[in-house]
PDB file of C-alpha atoms and ligand atoms in Angstrom:
ATOM      1  CA  MET O  26      24.605-155.528  21.598  1.00 95.00           C
ATOM      2  CA  GLU O  27      21.547-153.983  20.028  1.00 97.00           C
ATOM      3  CA  VAL O  28      18.889-152.672  22.400  1.00 98.00           C
ATOM      4  CA  ILE O  29      15.459-152.460  20.781  1.00 98.00           C
ATOM      5  CA  ILE O  30      12.779-150.671  22.798  1.00 98.00           C
ATOM      6  CA  GLN O  31       9.199-151.116  21.631  1.00 97.00           C
ATOM      7  CA  PRO O  32       5.839-150.015  23.038  1.00 97.00           C
ATOM      8  CA  SER O  33       4.623-153.520  23.829  1.00 97.00           C
ATOM      9  CA  PRO O  34       5.634-157.191  24.165  1.00 98.00           C
ATOM     10  CA  ALA O  35       3.554-157.882  21.043  1.00 98.00           C
ATOM     11  CA  ASP O  36       5.725-155.503  18.986  1.00 97.00           C
ATOM     12  CA  CYS O  37       8.879-157.208  20.289  1.00 98.00           C
ATOM     13  CA  ALA O  38       7.413-160.643  19.570  1.00 98.00           C
ATOM     14  CA  ALA O  39       6.509-159.689  15.998  1.00 97.00           C
ATOM     15  CA  MET O  40      10.071-158.532  15.301  1.00 97.00           C
ATOM     16  CA  GLY O  41      11.636-161.549  16.984  1.00 98.00           C
ATOM     17  CA  ALA O  42       9.389-163.897  15.003  1.00 98.00           C
ATOM     18  CA  ARG O  43      10.416-162.217  11.751  1.00 97.00           C
ATOM     19  CA  ILE O  44      14.110-162.751  12.593  1.00 98.00           C
ATOM     20  CA  ILE O  45      13.480-166.402  13.435  1.00 98.00           C
ATOM     21  CA  GLY O  46      11.327-166.780  10.313  1.00 97.00           C
ATOM     22  CA  LYS O  47      14.069-165.430   8.087  1.00 97.00           C
ATOM     23  CA  LEU O  48      16.613-167.813   9.601  1.00 98.00           C
ATOM     24  CA  VAL O  49      14.324-170.839   9.244  1.00 97.00           C
ATOM     25  CA  GLU O  50      13.599-169.875   5.638  1.00 96.00           C
ATOM     26  CA  GLN O  51      17.216-169.264   4.697  1.00 96.00           C
ATOM     27  CA  LYS O  52      18.941-172.100   6.515  1.00 96.00           C
ATOM     28  CA  ALA O  53      17.759-175.617   5.851  1.00 90.00           C
ATOM     29  CA  GLY O  54      18.091-177.443   9.152  1.00 96.00           C
ATOM     30  CA  ALA O  55      18.287-174.348  11.371  1.00 98.00           C
ATOM     31  CA  VAL O  56      18.933-175.081  15.053  1.00 98.00           C
ATOM     32  CA  LEU O  57      16.938-172.989  17.515  1.00 98.00           C
ATOM     33  CA  GLY O  58      17.590-172.591  21.233  1.00 99.00           C
ATOM     34  CA  LEU O  59      14.328-172.038  23.113  1.00 99.00           C
ATOM     35  CA  ALA O  60      13.276-170.649  26.486  1.00 98.00           C
ATOM     36  CA  THR O  61      10.189-171.099  28.658  1.00 98.00           C
ATOM     37  CA  GLY O  62       8.459-168.840  31.213  1.00 97.00           C
ATOM     38  CA  SER O  63       5.964-166.046  30.538  1.00 97.00           C
ATOM     39  CA  THR O  64       8.232-163.918  28.385  1.00 98.00           C
ATOM     40  CA  PRO O  65       8.413-165.975  25.157  1.00 98.00           C
ATOM     41  CA  ILE O  66       4.671-166.740  25.053  1.00 98.00           C
ATOM     42  CA  PRO O  67       3.838-163.846  22.652  1.00 98.00           C
ATOM     43  CA  LEU O  68       6.815-164.844  20.475  1.00 98.00           C
ATOM     44  CA  TYR O  69       5.642-168.449  20.255  1.00 98.00           C
ATOM     45  CA  GLY O  70       2.108-167.230  19.522  1.00 98.00           C
ATOM     46  CA  GLU O  71       3.473-165.233  16.609  1.00 98.00           C
ATOM     47  CA  LEU O  72       5.518-168.184  15.294  1.00 98.00           C
ATOM     48  CA  VAL O  73       2.378-170.354  15.417  1.00 98.00           C
ATOM     49  CA  ARG O  74       0.456-167.668  13.535  1.00 98.00           C
ATOM     50  CA  LEU O  75       3.126-167.458  10.812  1.00 97.00           C
ATOM     51  CA  HIS O  76       3.112-171.239  10.514  1.00 98.00           C
ATOM     52  CA  ARG O  77      -0.699-171.370  10.240  1.00 97.00           C
ATOM     53  CA  ASP O  78      -0.609-168.652   7.575  1.00 96.00           C
ATOM     54  CA  GLY O  79       1.673-170.925   5.574  1.00 93.00           C
ATOM     55  CA  GLN O  80       4.635-168.616   6.002  1.00 89.00           C
ATOM     56  CA  LEU O  81       6.831-170.788   8.200  1.00 96.00           C
ATOM     57  CA  ASP O  82       7.846-174.417   7.773  1.00 97.00           C
ATOM     58  CA  PHE O  83       9.501-176.003  10.806  1.00 98.00           C
ATOM     59  CA  SER O  84       9.920-179.470   9.302  1.00 97.00           C
ATOM     60  CA  GLY O  85      13.699-179.112   9.024  1.00 97.00           C
ATOM     61  CA  VAL O  86      14.205-177.322  12.355  1.00 98.00           C
ATOM     62  CA  THR O  87      15.940-178.796  15.396  1.00 98.00           C
ATOM     63  CA  SER O  88      15.415-177.249  18.830  1.00 98.00           C
ATOM     64  CA  PHE O  89      17.198-177.330  22.171  1.00 99.00           C
ATOM     65  CA  ASN O  90      15.587-175.914  25.285  1.00 99.00           C
ATOM     66  CA  LEU O  91      17.608-174.134  27.896  1.00 98.00           C
ATOM     67  CA  ASP O  92      16.465-175.907  31.006  1.00 98.00           C
ATOM     68  CA  GLU O  93      14.174-178.256  32.915  1.00 98.00           C
ATOM     69  CA  TYR O  94      13.231-178.823  36.538  1.00 98.00           C
ATOM     70  CA  ILE O  95      14.732-181.905  38.134  1.00 98.00           C
ATOM     71  CA  GLY O  96      12.090-184.300  39.375  1.00 98.00           C
ATOM     72  CA  LEU O  97       9.282-183.348  36.989  1.00 97.00           C
ATOM     73  CA  PRO O  98       8.304-185.778  34.220  1.00 97.00           C
ATOM     74  CA  GLY O  99       7.704-184.341  30.757  1.00 97.00           C
ATOM     75  CA  ASP O 100       3.924-184.724  31.121  1.00 97.00           C
ATOM     76  CA  HIS O 101       3.785-182.730  34.377  1.00 97.00           C
ATOM     77  CA  PRO O 102       1.911-179.457  33.671  1.00 97.00           C
ATOM     78  CA  CYS O 103       4.732-177.424  35.274  1.00 97.00           C
ATOM     79  CA  SER O 104       7.550-179.146  33.383  1.00 98.00           C
ATOM     80  CA  TYR O 105       9.226-177.212  30.611  1.00 98.00           C
ATOM     81  CA  ARG O 106       8.744-180.101  28.145  1.00 98.00           C
ATOM     82  CA  TYR O 107       4.994-179.788  28.753  1.00 98.00           C
ATOM     83  CA  PHE O 108       5.147-175.988  28.410  1.00 98.00           C
ATOM     84  CA  MET O 109       6.889-176.258  25.040  1.00 98.00           C
ATOM     85  CA  GLN O 110       4.391-178.812  23.838  1.00 98.00           C
ATOM     86  CA  GLN O 111       1.452-176.552  24.771  1.00 98.00           C
ATOM     87  CA  GLU O 112       2.877-173.191  23.728  1.00 98.00           C
ATOM     88  CA  LEU O 113       4.626-174.159  20.499  1.00 98.00           C
ATOM     89  CA  PHE O 114       5.380-177.725  19.438  1.00 98.00           C
ATOM     90  CA  LYS O 115       1.798-178.987  19.190  1.00 98.00           C
ATOM     91  CA  ASP O 116       0.861-176.124  16.860  1.00 98.00           C
ATOM     92  CA  ILE O 117       3.763-176.238  14.395  1.00 98.00           C
ATOM     93  CA  ASN O 118       5.223-178.958  12.170  1.00 98.00           C
ATOM     94  CA  ILE O 119       8.514-179.455  14.025  1.00 98.00           C
ATOM     95  CA  LYS O 120       9.462-183.153  14.149  1.00 98.00           C
ATOM     96  CA  PRO O 121       9.089-184.380  17.751  1.00 98.00           C
ATOM     97  CA  ASP O 122      12.406-186.258  17.645  1.00 98.00           C
ATOM     98  CA  ARG O 123      14.182-183.033  16.732  1.00 98.00           C
ATOM     99  CA  THR O 124      12.979-181.245  19.874  1.00 98.00           C
ATOM    100  CA  HIS O 125      15.317-181.484  22.833  1.00 98.00           C
ATOM    101  CA  VAL O 126      14.514-180.519  26.424  1.00 98.00           C
ATOM    102  CA  PRO O 127      16.766-181.710  29.278  1.00 98.00           C
ATOM    103  CA  ASP O 128      15.287-184.760  31.004  1.00 98.00           C
ATOM    104  CA  GLY O 129      14.238-183.845  34.527  1.00 98.00           C
ATOM    105  CA  LEU O 130      14.099-187.530  35.442  1.00 98.00           C
ATOM    106  CA  ALA O 131      17.543-188.541  34.140  1.00 98.00           C
ATOM    107  CA  ASP O 132      19.164-191.121  36.464  1.00 96.00           C
ATOM    108  CA  ASP O 133      22.657-190.048  35.537  1.00 98.00           C
ATOM    109  CA  VAL O 134      22.309-186.266  35.554  1.00 98.00           C
ATOM    110  CA  ASP O 135      25.964-185.646  34.844  1.00 98.00           C
ATOM    111  CA  GLY O 136      26.027-188.063  31.900  1.00 98.00           C
ATOM    112  CA  HIS O 137      22.776-186.595  30.582  1.00 98.00           C
ATOM    113  CA  CYS O 138      24.216-183.055  30.706  1.00 98.00           C
ATOM    114  CA  LYS O 139      27.345-184.135  28.817  1.00 98.00           C
ATOM    115  CA  ALA O 140      25.193-185.899  26.207  1.00 98.00           C
ATOM    116  CA  TYR O 141      23.056-182.743  25.860  1.00 98.00           C
ATOM    117  CA  GLU O 142      26.162-180.673  25.104  1.00 98.00           C
ATOM    118  CA  GLN O 143      27.307-183.318  22.619  1.00 98.00           C
ATOM    119  CA  ALA O 144      23.899-183.383  20.899  1.00 98.00           C
ATOM    120  CA  ILE O 145      24.143-179.599  20.381  1.00 98.00           C
ATOM    121  CA  LEU O 146      27.598-180.026  18.830  1.00 98.00           C
ATOM    122  CA  ASP O 147      26.418-182.935  16.665  1.00 98.00           C
ATOM    123  CA  CYS O 148      23.720-180.678  15.189  1.00 98.00           C
ATOM    124  CA  GLY O 149      26.338-178.082  14.283  1.00 98.00           C
ATOM    125  CA  GLY O 150      25.658-175.741  17.226  1.00 98.00           C
ATOM    126  CA  ILE O 151      22.724-173.435  17.940  1.00 98.00           C
ATOM    127  CA  ASP O 152      22.060-170.811  15.265  1.00 98.00           C
ATOM    128  CA  LEU O 153      19.740-168.641  17.331  1.00 99.00           C
ATOM    129  CA  GLN O 154      18.994-168.735  21.047  1.00 99.00           C
ATOM    130  CA  VAL O 155      15.875-167.175  22.581  1.00 99.00           C
ATOM    131  CA  LEU O 156      16.382-165.958  26.160  1.00 99.00           C
ATOM    132  CA  GLY O 157      14.246-164.486  28.913  1.00 98.00           C
ATOM    133  CA  LEU O 158      15.750-162.802  31.971  1.00 98.00           C
ATOM    134  CA  GLY O 159      15.321-163.729  35.609  1.00 97.00           C
ATOM    135  CA  THR O 160      14.744-160.901  38.101  1.00 97.00           C
ATOM    136  CA  ASP O 161      18.032-161.978  39.708  1.00 97.00           C
ATOM    137  CA  GLY O 162      19.888-161.697  36.392  1.00 98.00           C
ATOM    138  CA  HIS O 163      19.807-165.359  35.401  1.00 98.00           C
ATOM    139  CA  ILE O 164      19.751-166.587  31.810  1.00 98.00           C
ATOM    140  CA  GLY O 165      18.682-170.186  31.436  1.00 98.00           C
ATOM    141  CA  PHE O 166      18.812-171.107  35.109  1.00 98.00           C
ATOM    142  CA  ASN O 167      22.355-169.800  35.530  1.00 98.00           C
ATOM    143  CA  GLU O 168      21.841-168.117  38.841  1.00 98.00           C
ATOM    144  CA  PRO O 169      24.073-165.320  40.232  1.00 98.00           C
ATOM    145  CA  GLY O 170      27.561-166.683  40.852  1.00 98.00           C
ATOM    146  CA  SER O 171      27.369-169.167  37.956  1.00 98.00           C
ATOM    147  CA  SER O 172      30.685-169.616  36.226  1.00 98.00           C
ATOM    148  CA  LEU O 173      30.807-167.644  33.009  1.00 98.00           C
ATOM    149  CA  GLY O 174      32.537-170.710  31.534  1.00 98.00           C
ATOM    150  CA  SER O 175      29.829-173.153  32.656  1.00 98.00           C
ATOM    151  CA  ARG O 176      28.273-175.892  30.527  1.00 98.00           C
ATOM    152  CA  THR O 177      25.025-177.848  30.854  1.00 98.00           C
ATOM    153  CA  ARG O 178      24.782-179.056  34.443  1.00 98.00           C
ATOM    154  CA  ILE O 179      22.673-179.269  37.566  1.00 98.00           C
ATOM    155  CA  LYS O 180      21.987-176.000  39.392  1.00 98.00           C
ATOM    156  CA  THR O 181      20.209-175.079  42.603  1.00 98.00           C
ATOM    157  CA  LEU O 182      17.539-172.421  42.115  1.00 98.00           C
ATOM    158  CA  THR O 183      17.746-169.296  44.270  1.00 97.00           C
ATOM    159  CA  GLY O 184      14.930-168.461  46.678  1.00 97.00           C
ATOM    160  CA  LYS O 185      14.093-165.483  44.438  1.00 95.00           C
ATOM    161  CA  THR O 186      13.665-167.671  41.343  1.00 97.00           C
ATOM    162  CA  ARG O 187      11.546-170.171  43.272  1.00 98.00           C
ATOM    163  CA  GLU O 188       9.373-167.279  44.528  1.00 97.00           C
ATOM    164  CA  ASP O 189       9.079-165.828  41.012  1.00 96.00           C
ATOM    165  CA  ASN O 190       8.102-169.197  39.551  1.00 97.00           C
ATOM    166  CA  ALA O 191       5.721-170.169  42.350  1.00 97.00           C
ATOM    167  CA  ARG O 192       2.927-168.591  40.270  1.00 95.00           C
ATOM    168  CA  PHE O 193       3.006-171.639  37.982  1.00 95.00           C
ATOM    169  CA  PHE O 194       2.575-174.085  40.912  1.00 97.00           C
ATOM    170  CA  GLU O 195      -0.111-174.476  43.536  1.00 95.00           C
ATOM    171  CA  ARG O 196       2.268-173.831  46.434  1.00 96.00           C
ATOM    172  CA  ILE O 197       5.832-172.527  46.640  1.00 97.00           C
ATOM    173  CA  ASP O 198       7.063-175.725  48.281  1.00 96.00           C
ATOM    174  CA  GLU O 199       6.109-177.575  45.075  1.00 97.00           C
ATOM    175  CA  VAL O 200       8.667-175.561  43.072  1.00 97.00           C
ATOM    176  CA  PRO O 201      11.641-177.865  42.553  1.00 98.00           C
ATOM    177  CA  ARG O 202      14.943-176.799  44.110  1.00 98.00           C
ATOM    178  CA  HIS O 203      17.112-178.161  41.339  1.00 98.00           C
ATOM    179  CA  CYS O 204      17.218-177.944  37.592  1.00 98.00           C
ATOM    180  CA  ILE O 205      19.325-178.863  34.607  1.00 98.00           C
ATOM    181  CA  THR O 206      20.382-175.826  32.601  1.00 98.00           C
ATOM    182  CA  MET O 207      22.595-175.072  29.645  1.00 98.00           C
ATOM    183  CA  GLY O 208      25.642-173.243  30.952  1.00 98.00           C
ATOM    184  CA  VAL O 209      26.638-169.642  30.375  1.00 98.00           C
ATOM    185  CA  ALA O 210      29.346-170.768  27.939  1.00 98.00           C
ATOM    186  CA  THR O 211      26.834-173.004  26.132  1.00 98.00           C
ATOM    187  CA  ILE O 212      24.665-169.918  25.607  1.00 99.00           C
ATOM    188  CA  MET O 213      27.637-167.800  24.551  1.00 98.00           C
ATOM    189  CA  ASP O 214      28.472-170.380  21.848  1.00 98.00           C
ATOM    190  CA  CYS O 215      25.130-169.757  20.115  1.00 98.00           C
ATOM    191  CA  ARG O 216      25.667-167.821  16.900  1.00 98.00           C
ATOM    192  CA  GLN O 217      22.887-165.317  17.513  1.00 98.00           C
ATOM    193  CA  ILE O 218      20.959-164.415  20.659  1.00 98.00           C
ATOM    194  CA  LEU O 219      17.598-162.699  21.129  1.00 98.00           C
ATOM    195  CA  LEU O 220      16.821-161.746  24.723  1.00 99.00           C
ATOM    196  CA  PHE O 221      13.330-160.549  25.629  1.00 98.00           C
ATOM    197  CA  ALA O 222      12.305-158.810  28.864  1.00 98.00           C
ATOM    198  CA  PHE O 223       9.013-157.099  29.597  1.00 98.00           C
ATOM    199  CA  GLY O 224       7.451-155.054  32.367  1.00 98.00           C
ATOM    200  CA  GLU O 225       8.548-152.817  35.202  1.00 98.00           C
ATOM    201  CA  GLY O 226       9.648-155.809  37.262  1.00 98.00           C
ATOM    202  CA  LYS O 227      12.544-156.397  34.847  1.00 98.00           C
ATOM    203  CA  ALA O 228      13.623-152.724  34.548  1.00 98.00           C
ATOM    204  CA  GLU O 229      16.358-152.694  37.205  1.00 98.00           C
ATOM    205  CA  ILE O 230      17.927-155.986  36.240  1.00 98.00           C
ATOM    206  CA  ILE O 231      17.856-155.196  32.518  1.00 98.00           C
ATOM    207  CA  ALA O 232      19.775-151.980  33.250  1.00 98.00           C
ATOM    208  CA  GLU O 233      22.346-153.936  35.260  1.00 98.00           C
ATOM    209  CA  ALA O 234      22.695-156.516  32.518  1.00 98.00           C
ATOM    210  CA  ILE O 235      23.103-154.001  29.684  1.00 98.00           C
ATOM    211  CA  GLU O 236      24.849-151.072  31.352  1.00 98.00           C
ATOM    212  CA  GLY O 237      26.462-152.546  34.451  1.00 98.00           C
ATOM    213  CA  PRO O 238      29.791-154.314  34.731  1.00 98.00           C
ATOM    214  CA  VAL O 239      30.182-157.836  33.364  1.00 98.00           C
ATOM    215  CA  SER O 240      29.905-160.052  36.396  1.00 98.00           C
ATOM    216  CA  ALA O 241      28.995-163.593  37.318  1.00 98.00           C
ATOM    217  CA  MET O 242      26.661-161.986  39.873  1.00 98.00           C
ATOM    218  CA  VAL O 243      24.503-160.822  36.938  1.00 98.00           C
ATOM    219  CA  PRO O 244      24.940-163.696  34.495  1.00 98.00           C
ATOM    220  CA  ALA O 245      23.040-161.884  31.702  1.00 98.00           C
ATOM    221  CA  SER O 246      25.729-159.158  31.726  1.00 98.00           C
ATOM    222  CA  VAL O 247      28.087-161.582  29.946  1.00 98.00           C
ATOM    223  CA  LEU O 248      25.989-161.030  26.816  1.00 98.00           C
ATOM    224  CA  GLN O 249      27.861-157.730  26.494  1.00 98.00           C
ATOM    225  CA  MET O 250      30.733-159.893  25.229  1.00 98.00           C
ATOM    226  CA  HIS O 251      28.703-161.712  22.567  1.00 98.00           C
ATOM    227  CA  PRO O 252      29.062-160.381  19.003  1.00 98.00           C
ATOM    228  CA  ASP O 253      25.435-160.851  17.931  1.00 98.00           C
ATOM    229  CA  VAL O 254      22.838-160.094  20.600  1.00 98.00           C
ATOM    230  CA  LYS O 255      19.548-158.259  20.237  1.00 98.00           C
ATOM    231  CA  ILE O 256      17.711-157.237  23.403  1.00 98.00           C
ATOM    232  CA  PHE O 257      13.993-156.675  22.882  1.00 98.00           C
ATOM    233  CA  ILE O 258      12.331-154.754  25.697  1.00 98.00           C
ATOM    234  CA  ASP O 259       9.107-152.856  26.147  1.00 98.00           C
ATOM    235  CA  ASP O 260       9.018-149.274  27.451  1.00 97.00           C
ATOM    236  CA  ALA O 261       8.369-150.439  31.010  1.00 98.00           C
ATOM    237  CA  ALA O 262      11.433-152.710  31.086  1.00 98.00           C
ATOM    238  CA  ALA O 263      13.527-149.898  29.551  1.00 98.00           C
ATOM    239  CA  SER O 264      12.653-147.378  32.255  1.00 98.00           C
ATOM    240  CA  CYS O 265      15.946-147.629  34.213  1.00 98.00           C
ATOM    241  CA  LEU O 266      18.323-147.506  31.227  1.00 98.00           C
ATOM    242  CA  LYS O 267      20.654-144.488  31.232  1.00 98.00           C
ATOM    243  CA  GLN O 268      21.107-144.607  27.460  1.00 98.00           C
ATOM    244  CA  ARG O 269      17.447-145.240  26.641  1.00 98.00           C
ATOM    245  CA  ASP O 270      17.083-142.257  24.296  1.00 98.00           C
ATOM    246  CA  TYR O 271      20.265-143.211  22.467  1.00 98.00           C
ATOM    247  CA  TYR O 272      19.067-146.797  21.872  1.00 98.00           C
ATOM    248  CA  LYS O 273      15.822-145.419  20.471  1.00 97.00           C
ATOM    249  CA  GLU O 274      17.713-143.034  18.209  1.00 97.00           C
ATOM    250  CA  VAL O 275      19.950-145.846  16.931  1.00 96.00           C
ATOM    251  CA  PHE O 276      16.936-148.007  16.139  1.00 96.00           C
ATOM    252  CA  ALA O 277      15.041-145.164  14.435  1.00 95.00           C
ATOM    253  CA  GLY O 278      18.057-144.451  12.238  1.00 94.00           C
ATOM    254  CA  LYS O 279      18.745-148.025  11.170  1.00 91.00           C
ATOM    255  CA  PRO O 280      19.524-148.340   7.475  1.00 88.00           C
ATOM    256  CA  SER O 281      16.814-150.258   5.616  1.00 86.00           C
ATOM    257  CA  TRP O 282      19.120-153.196   4.818  1.00 85.00           C
ATOM    258  CA  GLN O 283      19.455-153.806   8.545  1.00 85.00           C
ATOM    259  CA  SER O 284      15.732-153.843   9.246  1.00 83.00           C
ATOM    260  CA  PHE O 285      13.722-156.843  10.336  1.00 83.00           C
TER     261      PHE O 285
HETATM  262  C1  LIG G 320      13.268-170.416  31.179  1.00 90.11           C
HETATM  263  C2  LIG G 320      14.477-169.686  31.496  1.00 90.11           C
HETATM  264  C3  LIG G 320      14.479-168.559  32.454  1.00 90.11           C
HETATM  265  C4  LIG G 320      13.364-167.538  32.212  1.00 90.11           C
HETATM  266  C5  LIG G 320      13.398-166.444  33.264  1.00 90.11           C
HETATM  267  C6  LIG G 320      12.313-165.413  33.051  1.00 90.11           C
HETATM  268  O1  LIG G 320      13.538-171.425  30.231  1.00 90.11           O
HETATM  269  O2  LIG G 320      15.479-170.046  30.996  1.00 90.11           O
HETATM  270  O3  LIG G 320      15.718-167.904  32.375  1.00 90.11           O
HETATM  271  O4  LIG G 320      13.532-166.982  30.937  1.00 90.11           O
HETATM  272  O5  LIG G 320      13.266-167.015  34.524  1.00 90.11           O
HETATM  273  O6  LIG G 320      11.074-166.009  33.296  1.00 90.11           O
HETATM  274  P1  LIG G 320       9.721-165.247  32.929  1.00 90.11           P
HETATM  275  O7  LIG G 320       9.721-165.139  31.437  1.00 90.11           O
HETATM  276  O8  LIG G 320       8.638-166.158  33.401  1.00 90.11           O
HETATM  277  O9  LIG G 320       9.774-163.926  33.595  1.00 90.11           O
END
């Protein structure tokens, strides 16, 4: 686990975009796992900029999103399909049929979740997964108590997550109670993971996830067991880390061949 502390979300986004850019350049048909929410917006902005500058071609890329609200159609402004369209897909040359977001209106939710897992396998697995972090420790919408061996499935959102996400809706009672999310084990199967977390509001939970015990009660803590995870945080989100100075020292002393 590599903890990278930067002054601002923009610095983190620039580094993350360079890592994604290198992968997309080097691997024809790269498979990206994508997240929604406020956190990845600067990252997607940077990817769009690189694409517009002619530096990034997404025509061979396949994407899988982590999650979607149950009950929202893809053209609903609060759906994650809509978010992806607005924040990234409409501004890059990814082929629409290669973008996958769970279907919030699936009749057979269970069958849809199994097919989603199968589609990931059929594409050869996810090369790089982008993650945000919930204030309750969730990754995807794997809420506290989620099985660390879970796969794509229906989950019930916690009150905390619904409160946190109410800012995207007109009223809290409009926030759906259920979602479809990739499981913790689905995320752990991804070959490389970049987690981003910004701001003071994420400081306590980021410390639990990185320096606390591995526990289903903090699903992000399982990333401690993944061999290739980079955690990009700004100074505010790093404020509760015991080893903060050490992580900074490690990053400052990185050999040039490891830089990005
Ligand atoms: C969204 C997702 C969630 C968010 C998390 C943080 O696809 O999977 O885990 O990353 O809820 O949300 P923000 O970035 O809005 O703080």
